[in-house]
Coordinates of C-alpha atoms and ligand atoms in Angstrom, one line a residue:
M1 CA -0.2 -0.5 -0.2
L2 CA 1.1 3.5 -0.1
D3 CA 1.8 5.8 1.5
K4 CA -0.1 8.9 1.2
N5 CA 2.0 11.3 2.9
S6 CA 5.5 10.2 0.9
G7 CA 3.9 8.7 -1.9
S8 CA 6.2 5.0 -1.6
A9 CA 5.2 2.2 0.6
Y10 CA 5.5 2.9 4.2
R11 CA 8.3 1.2 5.9
G12 CA 9.4 1.3 9.9
R13 CA 11.1 0.1 12.4
L14 CA 11.8 -1.1 15.9
A15 CA 15.4 -0.6 16.9
P16 CA 15.5 -2.1 20.4
T17 CA 19.6 -1.5 21.4
P18 CA 20.3 -4.7 23.8
T19 CA 22.1 -3.4 27.1
G20 CA 19.3 -4.2 29.4
W21 CA 15.8 -5.5 29.6
L22 CA 14.0 -3.9 28.1
H23 CA 11.1 -1.1 30.4
L24 CA 7.9 0.7 30.6
G25 CA 9.3 3.5 28.1
H26 CA 10.3 1.6 25.3
A27 CA 7.2 -0.9 25.1
A28 CA 5.0 2.8 24.4
T29 CA 7.3 4.3 21.4
F30 CA 7.3 0.2 20.4
L31 CA 4.0 0.0 20.6
R32 CA 3.6 4.3 19.0
A33 CA 5.9 2.7 16.3
Q34 CA 3.7 -0.4 15.4
E35 CA 0.6 1.9 15.7
R36 CA 1.2 3.8 12.9
C37 CA 2.9 1.7 10.8
R38 CA -0.4 -0.6 10.6
A39 CA -2.5 2.9 9.9
A40 CA -0.4 3.5 6.6
G41 CA -0.4 -0.1 5.4
G42 CA 3.4 -0.3 5.9
T43 CA 6.3 -2.8 6.9
L44 CA 7.4 -2.8 10.5
I45 CA 11.0 -3.9 10.4
L46 CA 13.3 -4.4 13.8
R47 CA 16.5 -3.7 14.0
N48 CA 18.7 -4.9 17.2
E49 CA 21.1 -2.2 17.7
D50 CA 24.0 -4.3 18.9
L51 CA 27.0 -2.8 17.5
D52 CA 29.1 -2.1 20.5
P53 CA 30.4 -5.5 21.8
Q54 CA 31.2 -3.6 25.1
R55 CA 28.0 -3.0 26.6
C56 CA 26.1 -5.0 24.8
R57 CA 24.6 -8.7 25.3
P58 CA 23.7 -11.3 22.9
Q59 CA 21.4 -12.1 25.8
Y60 CA 19.7 -8.6 26.0
A61 CA 18.8 -9.5 22.1
H62 CA 17.3 -12.2 22.9
D63 CA 15.3 -11.1 24.9
A64 CA 14.4 -7.9 24.3
L65 CA 12.4 -10.4 21.1
E66 CA 10.8 -12.6 23.1
D67 CA 9.5 -10.0 25.0
L68 CA 8.2 -8.0 22.4
R69 CA 6.1 -10.3 20.7
W70 CA 5.5 -10.8 24.5
L71 CA 3.5 -6.9 23.8
G72 CA 2.1 -7.9 20.8
L73 CA 4.5 -6.8 18.4
D74 CA 4.8 -8.6 14.9
W75 CA 7.7 -7.4 12.2
A76 CA 7.9 -8.0 9.3
E77 CA 11.4 -9.0 8.8
G78 CA 14.1 -8.5 11.4
P79 CA 16.7 -10.8 13.0
D80 CA 15.2 -14.2 13.9
V81 CA 12.7 -14.3 11.0
G82 CA 15.6 -13.1 7.9
G83 CA 14.0 -10.2 5.0
P84 CA 15.0 -8.4 1.7
H85 CA 18.2 -5.8 3.5
A86 CA 19.2 -9.0 6.1
P87 CA 21.7 -8.8 7.8
Y88 CA 19.2 -6.3 10.7
N89 CA 22.5 -7.0 13.4
Q90 CA 24.5 -4.2 13.1
S91 CA 26.9 -6.1 14.8
E92 CA 26.8 -7.9 11.5
R93 CA 26.8 -4.7 8.9
L94 CA 30.1 -3.3 9.4
P95 CA 30.7 -2.9 5.4
H96 CA 27.8 -0.8 5.4
Y97 CA 29.5 1.1 8.2
L98 CA 32.8 1.7 6.5
A99 CA 31.2 2.9 3.0
A100 CA 29.3 5.2 4.1
W101 CA 32.7 6.3 6.5
E102 CA 34.8 6.0 3.2
K103 CA 32.1 8.9 1.4
L104 CA 32.8 11.0 4.1
R105 CA 36.7 10.7 3.9
D106 CA 36.1 11.8 0.4
A107 CA 33.5 14.1 1.0
G108 CA 36.6 15.8 3.6
A109 CA 33.4 16.1 5.8
I110 CA 35.7 14.0 8.9
Y111 CA 38.0 14.5 10.3
P112 CA 41.0 11.9 12.2
C113 CA 40.8 13.6 16.1
E114 CA 43.5 12.2 18.5
R115 CA 41.8 14.1 21.3
S116 CA 39.7 11.8 23.2
R117 CA 36.7 11.6 24.9
R118 CA 38.0 11.7 28.2
E119 CA 39.5 15.1 27.6
L120 CA 36.9 16.1 26.0
R121 CA 34.6 15.6 29.1
E122 CA 37.5 17.0 31.3
R123 CA 37.6 20.3 29.0
V124 CA 34.7 21.5 28.1
A125 CA 31.6 22.3 30.0
A126 CA 28.5 20.5 28.4
P127 CA 26.0 22.8 26.2
H128 CA 22.8 22.2 29.1
E129 CA 23.4 21.0 32.1
E130 CA 19.5 19.8 32.5
D131 CA 20.6 17.8 29.3
E132 CA 21.1 14.2 31.6
E133 CA 23.5 13.6 27.8
A134 CA 24.2 16.3 27.1
E135 CA 27.8 15.7 24.9
P136 CA 30.1 19.0 25.4
I137 CA 30.3 21.2 22.1
Y138 CA 33.7 20.1 20.1
P139 CA 35.8 22.5 20.6
P140 CA 36.4 24.8 17.3
Q141 CA 40.3 25.3 17.2
W142 CA 40.6 21.5 18.7
R143 CA 39.8 21.1 14.5
P144 CA 42.7 20.2 12.2
A145 CA 43.1 22.2 9.0
P146 CA 40.6 21.2 6.3
G147 CA 41.7 17.9 4.6
T148 CA 43.4 16.1 7.6
G149 CA 42.1 12.8 7.1
R150 CA 41.0 12.3 3.4
D151 CA 44.3 9.5 2.8
A152 CA 43.3 7.2 4.9
R153 CA 42.9 4.4 4.2
S154 CA 40.7 2.5 7.1
P155 CA 39.4 4.5 10.2
E156 CA 41.4 2.8 12.3
G157 CA 42.8 3.7 15.3
V158 CA 41.6 7.3 16.5
N159 CA 38.6 8.1 16.8
W160 CA 36.7 10.3 13.8
R161 CA 34.5 13.3 14.0
F162 CA 32.3 15.6 11.7
R163 CA 32.4 18.5 11.3
V164 CA 29.4 20.4 12.2
P165 CA 28.6 24.1 10.0
D166 CA 29.0 26.3 12.6
G167 CA 26.4 28.2 13.0
E168 CA 24.0 27.1 10.4
V169 CA 20.5 26.1 11.9
I170 CA 18.8 22.8 11.6
G171 CA 15.2 22.7 11.4
F172 CA 12.4 19.9 10.4
R173 CA 9.0 19.3 11.9
D174 CA 8.7 15.8 13.7
K175 CA 5.4 15.1 13.0
L176 CA 4.8 14.3 17.1
A177 CA 7.0 16.8 18.2
G178 CA 6.6 19.8 16.2
E179 CA 8.6 22.8 14.5
Q180 CA 12.6 21.5 16.0
S181 CA 15.8 23.6 15.9
F182 CA 18.7 23.6 16.3
V183 CA 21.9 25.3 15.8
A184 CA 25.2 23.1 14.0
G185 CA 28.2 24.2 16.9
E186 CA 25.9 25.4 19.3
D187 CA 23.2 22.9 20.5
F188 CA 25.7 20.5 19.7
G189 CA 29.5 20.8 18.2
D190 CA 31.6 17.6 16.1
F191 CA 30.3 14.1 16.5
L192 CA 32.0 10.8 16.8
I193 CA 31.6 9.2 14.0
W194 CA 33.7 6.7 14.3
R195 CA 34.9 5.5 18.1
R196 CA 39.4 4.5 17.9
D197 CA 37.7 1.5 18.7
G198 CA 36.8 0.2 15.5
V199 CA 33.1 0.9 16.7
P200 CA 30.6 2.9 13.9
A201 CA 29.4 5.5 16.9
Y202 CA 25.1 4.9 16.4
E203 CA 24.4 8.7 14.4
L204 CA 26.2 6.7 11.4
A205 CA 25.2 3.8 11.3
V206 CA 21.7 4.7 11.9
V207 CA 21.7 6.9 9.6
V208 CA 23.0 4.4 7.2
D209 CA 20.7 1.5 8.2
D210 CA 18.4 3.7 7.9
L211 CA 18.9 4.5 4.0
A212 CA 19.1 1.0 3.1
M213 CA 16.4 -0.6 4.7
R214 CA 14.1 2.0 3.0
I215 CA 13.3 3.2 5.9
T216 CA 10.1 6.1 5.6
E217 CA 9.1 6.8 8.6
V218 CA 11.3 6.9 12.5
V219 CA 9.3 6.8 15.5
R220 CA 10.9 7.3 18.3
G221 CA 11.8 8.6 21.9
A222 CA 12.1 11.9 21.9
D223 CA 15.6 12.4 23.4
L224 CA 16.6 11.3 20.3
L225 CA 15.8 14.8 19.0
K226 CA 18.5 16.6 18.9
S227 CA 20.4 13.4 17.2
T228 CA 18.2 14.0 14.5
A229 CA 19.5 16.9 13.6
R230 CA 23.2 15.2 13.6
Q231 CA 21.9 12.4 11.8
L232 CA 19.9 14.9 8.6
L233 CA 24.1 16.5 8.8
I234 CA 25.8 12.7 7.3
Y235 CA 21.9 12.4 4.6
R236 CA 22.5 15.7 3.2
A237 CA 26.3 14.3 3.7
L238 CA 26.5 11.7 2.3
G239 CA 24.1 12.8 -0.9
A240 CA 21.1 11.3 0.4
T241 CA 18.5 14.0 1.5
A242 CA 15.6 13.1 -1.1
Q243 CA 15.8 9.5 1.6
V244 CA 15.7 11.1 4.9
P245 CA 12.7 10.2 6.4
A246 CA 10.1 11.5 8.4
F247 CA 10.5 12.0 12.1
A248 CA 7.8 11.2 14.6
H249 CA 9.4 12.0 18.1
C250 CA 7.6 10.2 21.8
P251 CA 7.5 11.9 24.8
L252 CA 9.8 10.4 27.0
V253 CA 8.4 8.3 29.6
R254 CA 9.7 9.5 33.4
D255 CA 9.2 8.2 36.9
T256 CA 7.1 8.6 40.0
H257 CA 10.6 11.1 40.4
G258 CA 9.8 12.6 36.7
K259 CA 13.7 10.8 36.3
R260 CA 13.7 8.9 32.9
L261 CA 13.5 5.3 32.8
A262 CA 16.5 3.8 32.5
K263 CA 17.3 0.3 31.8
R264 CA 18.2 0.5 35.1
S265 CA 15.6 0.9 36.3
D266 CA 14.0 -3.6 36.7
A267 CA 10.9 -2.9 38.7
L268 CA 9.4 -1.6 35.5
S269 CA 10.6 -3.7 33.0
L270 CA 9.2 -5.9 30.8
R271 CA 10.6 -9.3 32.0
T272 CA 9.3 -8.5 35.6
L273 CA 6.2 -7.3 34.8
R274 CA 5.8 -10.5 32.7
A275 CA 7.3 -12.9 35.7
R276 CA 5.0 -11.0 38.3
G277 CA 2.2 -12.7 35.5
T278 CA 0.9 -9.3 34.2
P279 CA -0.9 -9.4 31.2
P280 CA 0.0 -8.1 28.0
E281 CA -3.3 -6.3 27.8
E282 CA -2.6 -4.4 30.8
V283 CA 1.3 -3.8 29.8
R284 CA -0.3 -2.9 26.8
H285 CA -2.8 0.0 28.5
L286 CA -0.4 0.8 30.7
A287 CA 2.6 1.4 28.6
A288 CA -0.3 4.0 26.1
Q289 CA -0.8 6.3 29.6
M290 CA 2.7 6.8 30.3
S291 CA 2.7 8.0 26.5
Ligands
LIG1 N1 19.1 2.4 19.4 C1 18.2 3.2 20.3 C2 18.1 2.5 21.5 O1 17.6 1.7 21.7 C3 17.3 3.7 19.2 C4 17.8 4.6 17.6 C5 17.3 5.3 16.5 O2 15.9 5.0 16.9 O3 17.5 6.1 16.2 O4 18.3 3.9 22.1

């Protein structure tokens, strides 16, 4: 079926990261993603975002799929069912990320960075204190000269950062959160594309995969709104502006103290709710109330 808005078949995705058990906040976002996909008569895919070998565990990926099926989610493509854009585990998609790294390198959009992330954290304050996960703005005076790194054969051994266009306003209209705008160099600075330990950064992997898997709408948590601005810059540098998906960022679920639900808070994990005998329809109801 065709999506009325884009004139192409709707493709949505669920993209859990297996660093812990999924909780009610994930349930709320994923149920919303499924709802929007169904309303458009689209195809839902599941992508396992297990890029970081230090933080991800195969057991959590297994449990996530099991918990999501139990909750009533159903995907047509994924690591467990295959599909035309396999593999659906990010850990198996390195060649795709490397090809994108090469393009960005050739375009002069990225540079190798000798500074460690710790040095950055120690030397520069985060932009907004209230932003729990704010990254410090990478100081422009730390940037190497344009062209640095163009002759690199591989990303190995150093961090690679995206050179952001300082002062440019990056705006987009989010289908749930409304009009958004961020200023490059003020709201966020040069961000990681590839880590010195050989792991591609989230921002790169997610853009590469959303493009490769022909995603037409990204439904995810509002904590990633600013990331969307960074990702729009990557789409542009890859020459893929015409393939940018629509975005629908869901409100974040908070606990009774107003703190964001973290995967650490096992109390509201789907596993725990399941083990306590909570029926899936009750969890769906709870999730709907929270979102
Ligand atoms: N894997 C990310 C997470 O679990 C979501 C990425 C995305 O939806 O773009 O937070």
